[in-house]
XYZ file of C-alpha atoms in Angstrom:
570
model
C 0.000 0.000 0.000
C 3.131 2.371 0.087
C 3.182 2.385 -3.906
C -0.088 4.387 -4.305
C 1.255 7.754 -4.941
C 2.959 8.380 -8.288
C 5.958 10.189 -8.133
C 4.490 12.714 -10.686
C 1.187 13.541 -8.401
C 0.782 16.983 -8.441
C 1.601 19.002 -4.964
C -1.773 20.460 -4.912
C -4.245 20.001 -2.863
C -7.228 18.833 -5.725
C -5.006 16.693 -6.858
C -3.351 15.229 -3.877
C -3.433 11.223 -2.903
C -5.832 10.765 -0.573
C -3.774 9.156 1.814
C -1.769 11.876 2.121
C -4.400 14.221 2.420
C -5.674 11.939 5.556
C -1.765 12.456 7.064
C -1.807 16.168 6.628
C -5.537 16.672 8.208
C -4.248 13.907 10.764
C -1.793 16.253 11.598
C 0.719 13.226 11.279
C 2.695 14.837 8.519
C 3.784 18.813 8.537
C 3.611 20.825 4.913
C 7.208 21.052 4.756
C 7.745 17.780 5.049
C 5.358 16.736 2.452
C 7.443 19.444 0.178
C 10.212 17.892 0.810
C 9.283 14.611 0.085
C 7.665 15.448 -3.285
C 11.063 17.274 -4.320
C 12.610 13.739 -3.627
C 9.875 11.473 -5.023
C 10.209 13.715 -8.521
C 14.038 13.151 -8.488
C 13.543 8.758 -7.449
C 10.541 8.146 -8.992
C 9.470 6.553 -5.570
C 5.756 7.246 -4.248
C 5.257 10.222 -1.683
C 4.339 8.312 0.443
C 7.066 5.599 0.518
C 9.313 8.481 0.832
C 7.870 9.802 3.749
C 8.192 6.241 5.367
C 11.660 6.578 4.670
C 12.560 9.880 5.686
C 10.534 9.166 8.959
C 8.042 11.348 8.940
C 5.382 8.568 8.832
C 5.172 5.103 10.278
C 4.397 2.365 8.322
C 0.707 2.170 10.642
C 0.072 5.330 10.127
C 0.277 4.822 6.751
C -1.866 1.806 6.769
C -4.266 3.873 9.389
C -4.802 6.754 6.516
C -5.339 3.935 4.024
C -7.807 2.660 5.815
C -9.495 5.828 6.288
C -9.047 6.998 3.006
C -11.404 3.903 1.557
C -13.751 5.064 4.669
C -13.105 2.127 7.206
C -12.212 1.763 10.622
C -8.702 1.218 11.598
C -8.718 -0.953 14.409
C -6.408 -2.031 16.850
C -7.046 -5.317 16.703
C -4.998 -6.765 19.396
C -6.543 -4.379 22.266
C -9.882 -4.875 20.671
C -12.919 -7.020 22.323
C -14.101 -10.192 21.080
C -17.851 -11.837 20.671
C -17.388 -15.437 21.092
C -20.614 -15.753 19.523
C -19.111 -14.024 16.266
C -15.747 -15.422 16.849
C -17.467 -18.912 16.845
C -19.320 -18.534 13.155
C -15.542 -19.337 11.447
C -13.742 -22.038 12.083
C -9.964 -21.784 12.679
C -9.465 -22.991 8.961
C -11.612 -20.225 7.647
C -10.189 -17.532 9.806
C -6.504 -18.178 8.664
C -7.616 -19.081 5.019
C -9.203 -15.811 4.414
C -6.760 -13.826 6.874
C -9.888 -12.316 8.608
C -11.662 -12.376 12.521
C -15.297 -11.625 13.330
C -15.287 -9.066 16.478
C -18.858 -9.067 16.641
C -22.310 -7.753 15.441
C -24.136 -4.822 14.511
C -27.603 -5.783 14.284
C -28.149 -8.553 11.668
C -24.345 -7.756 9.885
C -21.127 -9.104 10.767
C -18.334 -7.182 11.888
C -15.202 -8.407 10.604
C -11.359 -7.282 10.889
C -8.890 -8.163 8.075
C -5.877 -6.194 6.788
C -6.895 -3.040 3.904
C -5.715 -5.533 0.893
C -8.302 -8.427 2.211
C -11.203 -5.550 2.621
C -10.853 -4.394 -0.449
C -11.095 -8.027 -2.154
C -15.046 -8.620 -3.576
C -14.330 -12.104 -3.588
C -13.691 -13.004 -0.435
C -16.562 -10.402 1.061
C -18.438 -12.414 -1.573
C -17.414 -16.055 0.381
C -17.715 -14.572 3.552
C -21.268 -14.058 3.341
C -22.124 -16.861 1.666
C -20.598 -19.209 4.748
C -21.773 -16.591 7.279
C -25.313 -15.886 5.686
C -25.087 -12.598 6.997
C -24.104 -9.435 5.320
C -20.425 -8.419 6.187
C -19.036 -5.345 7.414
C -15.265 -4.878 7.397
C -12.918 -3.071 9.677
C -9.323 -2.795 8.980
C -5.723 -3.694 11.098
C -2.383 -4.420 10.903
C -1.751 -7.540 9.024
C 0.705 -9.523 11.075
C -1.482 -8.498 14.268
C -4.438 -9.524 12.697
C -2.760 -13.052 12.370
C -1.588 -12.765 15.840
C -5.279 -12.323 17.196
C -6.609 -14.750 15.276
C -4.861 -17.711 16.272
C -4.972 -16.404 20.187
C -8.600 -17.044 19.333
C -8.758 -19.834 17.466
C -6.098 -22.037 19.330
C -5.089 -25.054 17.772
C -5.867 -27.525 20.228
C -9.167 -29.128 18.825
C -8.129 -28.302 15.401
C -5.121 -30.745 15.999
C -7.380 -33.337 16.981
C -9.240 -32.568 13.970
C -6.275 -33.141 11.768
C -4.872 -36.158 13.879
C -8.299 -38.445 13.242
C -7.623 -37.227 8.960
C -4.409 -38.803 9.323
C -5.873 -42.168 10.426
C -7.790 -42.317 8.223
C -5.579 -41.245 5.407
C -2.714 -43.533 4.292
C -1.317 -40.647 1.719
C -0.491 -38.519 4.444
C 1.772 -41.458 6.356
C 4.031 -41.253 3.195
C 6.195 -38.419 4.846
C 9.581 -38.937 2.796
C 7.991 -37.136 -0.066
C 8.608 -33.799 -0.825
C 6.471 -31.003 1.016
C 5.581 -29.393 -2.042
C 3.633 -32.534 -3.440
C 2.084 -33.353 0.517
C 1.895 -29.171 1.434
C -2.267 -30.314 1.965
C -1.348 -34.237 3.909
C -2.950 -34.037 7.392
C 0.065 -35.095 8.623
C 2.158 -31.604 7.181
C -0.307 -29.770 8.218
C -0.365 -30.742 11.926
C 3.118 -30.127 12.047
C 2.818 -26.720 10.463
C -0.136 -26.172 12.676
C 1.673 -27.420 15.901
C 4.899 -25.268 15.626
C 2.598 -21.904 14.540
C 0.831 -22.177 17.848
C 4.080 -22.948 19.360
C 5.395 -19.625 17.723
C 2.181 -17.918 18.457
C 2.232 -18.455 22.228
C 5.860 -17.705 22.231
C 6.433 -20.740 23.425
C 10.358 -21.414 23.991
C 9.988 -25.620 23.279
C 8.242 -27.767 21.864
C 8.314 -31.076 23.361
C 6.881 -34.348 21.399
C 6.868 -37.032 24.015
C 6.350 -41.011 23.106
C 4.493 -42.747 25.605
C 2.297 -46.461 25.963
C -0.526 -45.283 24.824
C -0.591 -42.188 22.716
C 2.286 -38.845 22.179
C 2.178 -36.008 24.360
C 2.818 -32.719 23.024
C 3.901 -30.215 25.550
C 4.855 -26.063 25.005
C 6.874 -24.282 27.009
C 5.508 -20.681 27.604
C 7.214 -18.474 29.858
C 9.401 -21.266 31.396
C 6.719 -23.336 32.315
C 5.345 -26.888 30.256
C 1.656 -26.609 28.807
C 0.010 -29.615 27.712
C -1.797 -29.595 24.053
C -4.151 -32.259 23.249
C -2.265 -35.935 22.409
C -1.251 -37.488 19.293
C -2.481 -40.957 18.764
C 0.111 -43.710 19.282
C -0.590 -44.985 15.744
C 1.097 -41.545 13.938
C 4.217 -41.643 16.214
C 6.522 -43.345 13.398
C 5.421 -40.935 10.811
C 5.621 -37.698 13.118
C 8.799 -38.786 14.677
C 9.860 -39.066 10.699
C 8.298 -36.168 9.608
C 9.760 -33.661 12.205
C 13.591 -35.153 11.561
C 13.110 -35.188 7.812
C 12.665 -31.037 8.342
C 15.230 -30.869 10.321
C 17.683 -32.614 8.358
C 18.245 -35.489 10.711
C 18.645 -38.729 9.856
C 15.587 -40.992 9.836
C 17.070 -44.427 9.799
C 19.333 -43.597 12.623
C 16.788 -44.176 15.519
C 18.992 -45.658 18.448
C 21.684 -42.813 19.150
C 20.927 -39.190 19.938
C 20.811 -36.717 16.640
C 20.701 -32.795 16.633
C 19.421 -30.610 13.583
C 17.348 -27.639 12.915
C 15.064 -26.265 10.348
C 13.780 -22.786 9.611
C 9.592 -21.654 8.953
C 8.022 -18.786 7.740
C 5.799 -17.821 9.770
C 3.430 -14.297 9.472
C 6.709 -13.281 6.880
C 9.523 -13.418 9.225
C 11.667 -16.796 9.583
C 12.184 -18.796 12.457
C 14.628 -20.822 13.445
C 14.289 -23.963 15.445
C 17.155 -26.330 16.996
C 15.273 -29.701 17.368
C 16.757 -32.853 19.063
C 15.997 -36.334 19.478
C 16.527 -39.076 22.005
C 15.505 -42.249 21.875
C 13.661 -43.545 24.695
C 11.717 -46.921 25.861
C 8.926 -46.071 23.943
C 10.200 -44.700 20.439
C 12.394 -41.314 19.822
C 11.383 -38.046 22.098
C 11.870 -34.910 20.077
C 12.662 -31.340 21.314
C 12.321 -28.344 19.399
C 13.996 -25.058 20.705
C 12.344 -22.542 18.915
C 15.380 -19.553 18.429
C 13.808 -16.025 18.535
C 15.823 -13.804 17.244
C 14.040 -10.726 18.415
C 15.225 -11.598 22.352
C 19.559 -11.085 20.392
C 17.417 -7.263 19.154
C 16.573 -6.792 23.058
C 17.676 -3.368 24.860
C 18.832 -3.772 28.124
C 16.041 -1.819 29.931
C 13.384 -3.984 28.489
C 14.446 -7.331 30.517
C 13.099 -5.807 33.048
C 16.139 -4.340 35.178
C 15.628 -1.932 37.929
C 16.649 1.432 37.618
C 19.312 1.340 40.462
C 20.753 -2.267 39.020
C 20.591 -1.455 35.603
C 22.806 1.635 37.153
C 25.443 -0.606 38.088
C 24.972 -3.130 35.550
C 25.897 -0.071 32.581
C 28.585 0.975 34.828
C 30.396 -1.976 34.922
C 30.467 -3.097 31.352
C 30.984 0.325 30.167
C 34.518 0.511 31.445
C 37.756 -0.238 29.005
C 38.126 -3.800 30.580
C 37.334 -5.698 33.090
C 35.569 -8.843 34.066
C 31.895 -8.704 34.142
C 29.942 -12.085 35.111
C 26.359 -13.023 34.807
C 25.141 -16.012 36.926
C 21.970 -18.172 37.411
C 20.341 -21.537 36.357
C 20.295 -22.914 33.201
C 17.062 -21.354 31.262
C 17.229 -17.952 33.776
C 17.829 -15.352 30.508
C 22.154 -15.177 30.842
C 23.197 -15.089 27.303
C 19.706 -12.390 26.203
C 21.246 -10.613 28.917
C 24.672 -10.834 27.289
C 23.415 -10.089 24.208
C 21.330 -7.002 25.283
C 24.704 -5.967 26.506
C 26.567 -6.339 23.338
C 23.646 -4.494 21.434
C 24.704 -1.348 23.344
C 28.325 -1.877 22.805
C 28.438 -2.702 18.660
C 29.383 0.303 17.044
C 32.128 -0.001 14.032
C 35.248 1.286 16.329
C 35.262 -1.678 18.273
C 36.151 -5.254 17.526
C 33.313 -7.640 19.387
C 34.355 -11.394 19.134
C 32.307 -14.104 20.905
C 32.671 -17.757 21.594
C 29.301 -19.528 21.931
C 28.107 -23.223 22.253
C 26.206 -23.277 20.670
C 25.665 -19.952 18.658
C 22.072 -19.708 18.650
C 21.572 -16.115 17.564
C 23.290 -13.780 14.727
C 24.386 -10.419 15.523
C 25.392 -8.212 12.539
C 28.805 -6.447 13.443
C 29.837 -9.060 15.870
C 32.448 -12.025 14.987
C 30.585 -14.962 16.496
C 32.483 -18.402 17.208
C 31.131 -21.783 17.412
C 32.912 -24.363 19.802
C 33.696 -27.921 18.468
C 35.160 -30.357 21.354
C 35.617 -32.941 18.844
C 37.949 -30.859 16.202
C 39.984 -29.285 18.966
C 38.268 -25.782 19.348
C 36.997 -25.878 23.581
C 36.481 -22.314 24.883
C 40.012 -22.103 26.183
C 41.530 -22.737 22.819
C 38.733 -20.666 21.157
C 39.923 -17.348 23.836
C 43.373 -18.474 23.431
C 42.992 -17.417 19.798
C 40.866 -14.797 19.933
C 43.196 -12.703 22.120
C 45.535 -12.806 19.029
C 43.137 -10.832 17.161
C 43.182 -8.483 18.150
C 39.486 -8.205 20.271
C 38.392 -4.838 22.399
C 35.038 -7.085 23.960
C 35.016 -10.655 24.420
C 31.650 -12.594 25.171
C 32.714 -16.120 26.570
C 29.529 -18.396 26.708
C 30.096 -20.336 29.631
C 32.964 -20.788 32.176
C 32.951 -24.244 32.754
C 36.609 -24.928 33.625
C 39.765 -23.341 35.931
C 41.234 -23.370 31.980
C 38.624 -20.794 30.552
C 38.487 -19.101 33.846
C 42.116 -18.115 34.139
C 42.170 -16.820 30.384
C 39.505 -15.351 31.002
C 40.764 -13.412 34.024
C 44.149 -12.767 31.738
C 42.312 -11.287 29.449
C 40.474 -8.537 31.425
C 43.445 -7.538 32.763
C 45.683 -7.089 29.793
C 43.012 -4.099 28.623
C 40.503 -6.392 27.409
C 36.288 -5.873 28.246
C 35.083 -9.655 28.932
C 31.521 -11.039 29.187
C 30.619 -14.001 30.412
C 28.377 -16.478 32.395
C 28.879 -19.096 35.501
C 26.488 -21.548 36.642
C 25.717 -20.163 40.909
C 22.688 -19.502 42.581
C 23.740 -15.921 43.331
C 25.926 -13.126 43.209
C 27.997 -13.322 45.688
C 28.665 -17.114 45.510
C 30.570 -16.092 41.842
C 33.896 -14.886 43.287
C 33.606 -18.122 45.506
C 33.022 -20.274 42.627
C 36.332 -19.031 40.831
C 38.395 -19.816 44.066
C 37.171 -23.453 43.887
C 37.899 -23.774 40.329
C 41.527 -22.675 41.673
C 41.983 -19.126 40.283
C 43.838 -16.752 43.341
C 41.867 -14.624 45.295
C 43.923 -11.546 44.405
C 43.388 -12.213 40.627
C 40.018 -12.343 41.208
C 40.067 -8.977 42.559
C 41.612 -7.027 40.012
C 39.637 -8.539 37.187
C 36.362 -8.375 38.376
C 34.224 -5.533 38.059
C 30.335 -6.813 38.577
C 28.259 -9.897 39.507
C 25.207 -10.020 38.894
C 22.715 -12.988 39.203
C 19.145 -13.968 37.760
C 15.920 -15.600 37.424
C 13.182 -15.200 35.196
C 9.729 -14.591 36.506
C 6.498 -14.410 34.259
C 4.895 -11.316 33.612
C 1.382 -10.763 34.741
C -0.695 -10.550 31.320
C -1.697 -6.867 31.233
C -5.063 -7.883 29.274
C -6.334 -9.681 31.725
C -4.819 -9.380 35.523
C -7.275 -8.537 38.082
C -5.828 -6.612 41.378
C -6.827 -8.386 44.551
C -6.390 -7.276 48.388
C -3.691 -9.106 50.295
C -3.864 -9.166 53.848
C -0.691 -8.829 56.658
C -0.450 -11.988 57.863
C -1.462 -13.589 54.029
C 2.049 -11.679 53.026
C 4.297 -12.163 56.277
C 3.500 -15.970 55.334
C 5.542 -15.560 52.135
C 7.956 -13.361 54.033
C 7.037 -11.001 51.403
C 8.599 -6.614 52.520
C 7.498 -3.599 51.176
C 9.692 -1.845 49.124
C 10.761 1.587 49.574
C 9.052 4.372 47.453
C 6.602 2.304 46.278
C 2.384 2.578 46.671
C 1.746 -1.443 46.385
C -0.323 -2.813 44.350
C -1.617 -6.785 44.176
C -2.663 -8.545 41.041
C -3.362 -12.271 40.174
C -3.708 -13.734 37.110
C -6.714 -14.540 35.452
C -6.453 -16.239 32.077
C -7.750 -14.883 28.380
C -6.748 -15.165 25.004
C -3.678 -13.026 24.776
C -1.884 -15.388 27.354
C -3.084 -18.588 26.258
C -5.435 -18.836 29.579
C -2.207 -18.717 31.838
C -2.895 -15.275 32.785
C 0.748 -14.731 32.527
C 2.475 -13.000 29.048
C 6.005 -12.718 28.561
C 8.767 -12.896 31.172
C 11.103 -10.395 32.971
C 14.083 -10.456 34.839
C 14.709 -10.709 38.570
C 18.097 -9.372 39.579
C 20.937 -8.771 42.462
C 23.673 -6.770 40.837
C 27.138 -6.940 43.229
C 29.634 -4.388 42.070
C 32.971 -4.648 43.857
C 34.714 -2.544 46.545
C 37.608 -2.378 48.743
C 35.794 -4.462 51.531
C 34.446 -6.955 49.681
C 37.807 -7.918 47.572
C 39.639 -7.677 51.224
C 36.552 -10.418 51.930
C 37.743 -12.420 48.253
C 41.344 -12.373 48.993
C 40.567 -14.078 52.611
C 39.026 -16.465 51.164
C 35.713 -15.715 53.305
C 32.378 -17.303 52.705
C 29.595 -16.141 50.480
C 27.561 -15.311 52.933
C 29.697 -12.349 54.355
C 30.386 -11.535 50.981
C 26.507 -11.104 50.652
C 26.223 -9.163 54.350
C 28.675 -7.190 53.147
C 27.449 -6.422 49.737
C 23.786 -5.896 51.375
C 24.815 -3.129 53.748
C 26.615 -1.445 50.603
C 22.601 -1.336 48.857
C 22.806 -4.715 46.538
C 19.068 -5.839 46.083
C 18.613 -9.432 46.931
C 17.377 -11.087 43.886
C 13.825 -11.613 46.527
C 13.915 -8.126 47.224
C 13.692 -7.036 43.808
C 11.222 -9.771 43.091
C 8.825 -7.988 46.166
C 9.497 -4.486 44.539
C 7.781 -6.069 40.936
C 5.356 -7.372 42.564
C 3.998 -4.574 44.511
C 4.480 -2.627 41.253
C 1.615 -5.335 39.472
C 4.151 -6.609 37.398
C 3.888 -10.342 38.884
C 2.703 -12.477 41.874
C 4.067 -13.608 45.074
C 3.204 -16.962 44.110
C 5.621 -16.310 41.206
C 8.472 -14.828 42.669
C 8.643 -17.833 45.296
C 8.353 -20.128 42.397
C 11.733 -19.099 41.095
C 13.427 -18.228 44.168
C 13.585 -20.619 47.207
């Protein structure tokens, strides 16, 4: 829709694109930047309005929006906008998706429907519509991809899976899965699959887990660090599933008694997605994992993992110095590298010289030289750092310290003028400079090399859609041991459950974090080899937030529950 105006429309106003005349009267576009861009749409032969997109002076919604208005329709915001099961409920999923569109509800004896402007403005399908509806149609207009979005958060997959499972029963074609997708794209089978990983994708979902068993396949998804159950595959499909899923992924399908790795990419809503998928064979039959890799979490500024403004304070501090050793710790699965990566997003910029070593590198990051371990040709992440250093690096990102080895390089490096990044496996922050004592680095090393610790969890975010605040009473939070933060007026939510979240009542995660920087008494406390625990008494009286206390302080801001924060943090 950005083509519309031809780079010889005339600048006045009779003859101006209606679109644009909806940005000027919108006040979303000034006169001298509409000059301007007609002076450059003359000399490109691009569209005014494409130019303005590019120039900035426009987003690509409000260009859409003044489409929409300009063919006199309601641009809606689809995502924030009510639904009437009873409307929602006169499509089937398979419609919906086919035609791209959602019914939102009625107005007297018409339909109300939402589709993108290009769908609207299609005869044909307003033609089908009514015809399955019998009911006249009215459309309203949104943003494509979030149309998508809000159509499978309301039309889950669930039954439709079931649907498809009881085709492929009863459909030998669709068992044939070693031939070619093209020729199978409409096999039951395929289109499970595709239908299981874009609800998987949809929810955000961080696994997929298909799970042999006696009796039939479970299919789990893992939203917000916690498993989900979908409905069951029948134990009759597990051979061609099993098949199907490692014949995507490149894996070999004869090979079913050893452990195999591959991964695949989708398209899914015009983006791709990658997904690492794993098998292992079990008693009953090969269980397969799919890690599906979202890219946008390597995109991810720092203050959106949910840092508090006195930690993310001393989080910038410390890896905005020359060099240094700055270490995040935590769990497996409690947001280290996103962290790491959020990190390096504010540090790329083409004066410095970023090199990583990753196992496994899961996400690209233009401007950064990223270096993928292999144990079996030689490369370990003390080789990998060994070699690095000769080229040259300003900021290192090592993956994972997982040996005195790596550790000591490490340390080496950050004190011969070089910034290094990195993770170790502790359950907090002050346990890290502990950790690298048992591993056998000296105290006193450890002192001049490292500059922050800072430790994790991730704790799911209350789904702002649907939360509901509640009243908590004294002795309901001195059970939990829960303690009002300073500053703050708090506020108690629970979750409730709708279709944005998938019925959890919980939507994306957030970080929970204690951020130790170091000072004079605590590296006297390193280099005596004391105990964590005075380490953290110490660190405490110099204002580190416990990784509890700053799960309290999101709570009483709504952003959680206690029930939550105790979850992740014993």
């Amino acid at each position: 829709m950005l083509e519309t105006t031809s780079s010889s429309a005339p600048s006045s106003s009779k003859a101006m694109n209606p679109i644009v005349e909806v940005l000027l009267s919108e006040g979303l576009v000034t006169s001298d930047q509409l000059t301007k861009a007609q002076q450059f749409s003359r000399r490109s032969s691009d569209s005014v309005v494409r130019t303005l997109v590019d120039q900035g002076a426009v987003s690509k919604r409000d260009v859409v929006r003044a489409t929409v208005q300009a063919a006199g329709l309601r641009f809606v915001e689809i995502l924030d906008e009510p639904l009437d099961p009873a409307a929602v409920a006169l499509l089937t999923g398979d419609q919906a998706r086919k035609y791209g569109v959602i019914p939102t509800g009625f107005e007297g004896s018409t339909v109300v429907v939402v589709t993108d402007s290009q769908t609207a403005a299609d005869w044909q399908v307003r033609e089908d519509l009514q015809a399955i509806l019998r009911q006249p149609v009215r459309f309203e207009c949104g943003m494509k991809s979030e149309v998508a979005t809000r159509i499978n958060q309301a039309y889950r997959a669930d039954f439709e899976l079931g649907e498809l499972m009881r085709d492929v029963l009863g459909d030998d074609a669709a068992i044939d899965v070693t031939a070619p997708v093209a020729s199978t794209s409409d096999a039951p089978l395929v289109r499970y699959v595709n239908l299981l990983l874009s609800q998987a994708i949809s929810d955000s979902a961080s696994d997929v887990h298909v799970e042999p068993s006696e009796d039939n396949i479970r299919i789990r998804l893992r939203i917000d660090g916690v498993l989900k159950e979908m409905a069951p595959a029948p134990k009759e499909v597990q051979s061609a599933l099993v098949s199907r899923l490692k014949i995507m992924a490149d894996m070999d399908i004869a090979e079913r008694r050893i452990p195999q790795d591959g991964r695949l990419t989708v398209a899914w809503q015009g983006t791709k997605i990658d997904l690492r998928v794993s098998s292992i064979p079990t008693v009953w039959g090969e269980k397969i994992v799919m890690r599906v890799l979202d890219n946008s979490a390597a995109r991810m500024a720092l203050p959106d993992l949910g840092f508090s403004p006195g930690n993310l304070q001393k989080w910038s501090a410390s890896y905005r110095r020359p060099y240094g050793l700055v270490i995040v710790s935590g769990p497996t699965g409690s947001g280290k590298s996103t962290t790491l990566y959020a990190t390096l997003n504010s540090l790329v910029r083409p004066e410095v010289n970023i090199v990583t070593v990753e196992d496994p590198v899961e996400y690209r990051i233009p401007g950064i030289n990223q270096v993928q371990t292999n144990p079996k040709a030689g490369l370990t992440f003390a080789s990998a750092l060994r070699s690095i250093l000769r080229g040259d690096p300003d900021i290192v990102l090592v993956g994972e310290i997982r040996d005195r080895e790596t550790a000591q390089i490490a340390i080496e490096a950050s004190l011969t003028g070089h910034l290094v990044l990195t993770t170790l496996h502790t359950n907090d922050a002050p346990s890290v400079p502990t950790r690298l004592t048992e591993m056998g680095i000296e105290p006193f090393l450890i002192t001049s090399a490292l500059q922050c610790a800072s430790s994790q969890r991730l704790a799911r975010r209350l789904c702002v859609s649907c939360k509901r605040e509640v009243e908590k009473s004294p002795a309901e939070l001195a059970a939990v041991g829960f303690e009002y933060p300073e500053g703050i007026d708090a506020h108690f939510f629970e979750p409730v459950g709708c279709s944005h979240c998938a019925g959890t009542g919980y939507r994306g995660r957030m970080g929970v974090h204690e951020v130790m920087t170091m000072s004079d008494e605590i590296s006297g406390l390193i280099v005596d080899r004391a105990a964590s625990e005075q380490i953290r008494k110490v660190a405490t009286q110099q204002g580190m937030a416990s990784l509890k206390q700053d799960g309290w302080r999101k709570v009483a801001l709504g952003e959680t529950t206690t029930e939550e924060v105790l979850r992740i943090i014993a």
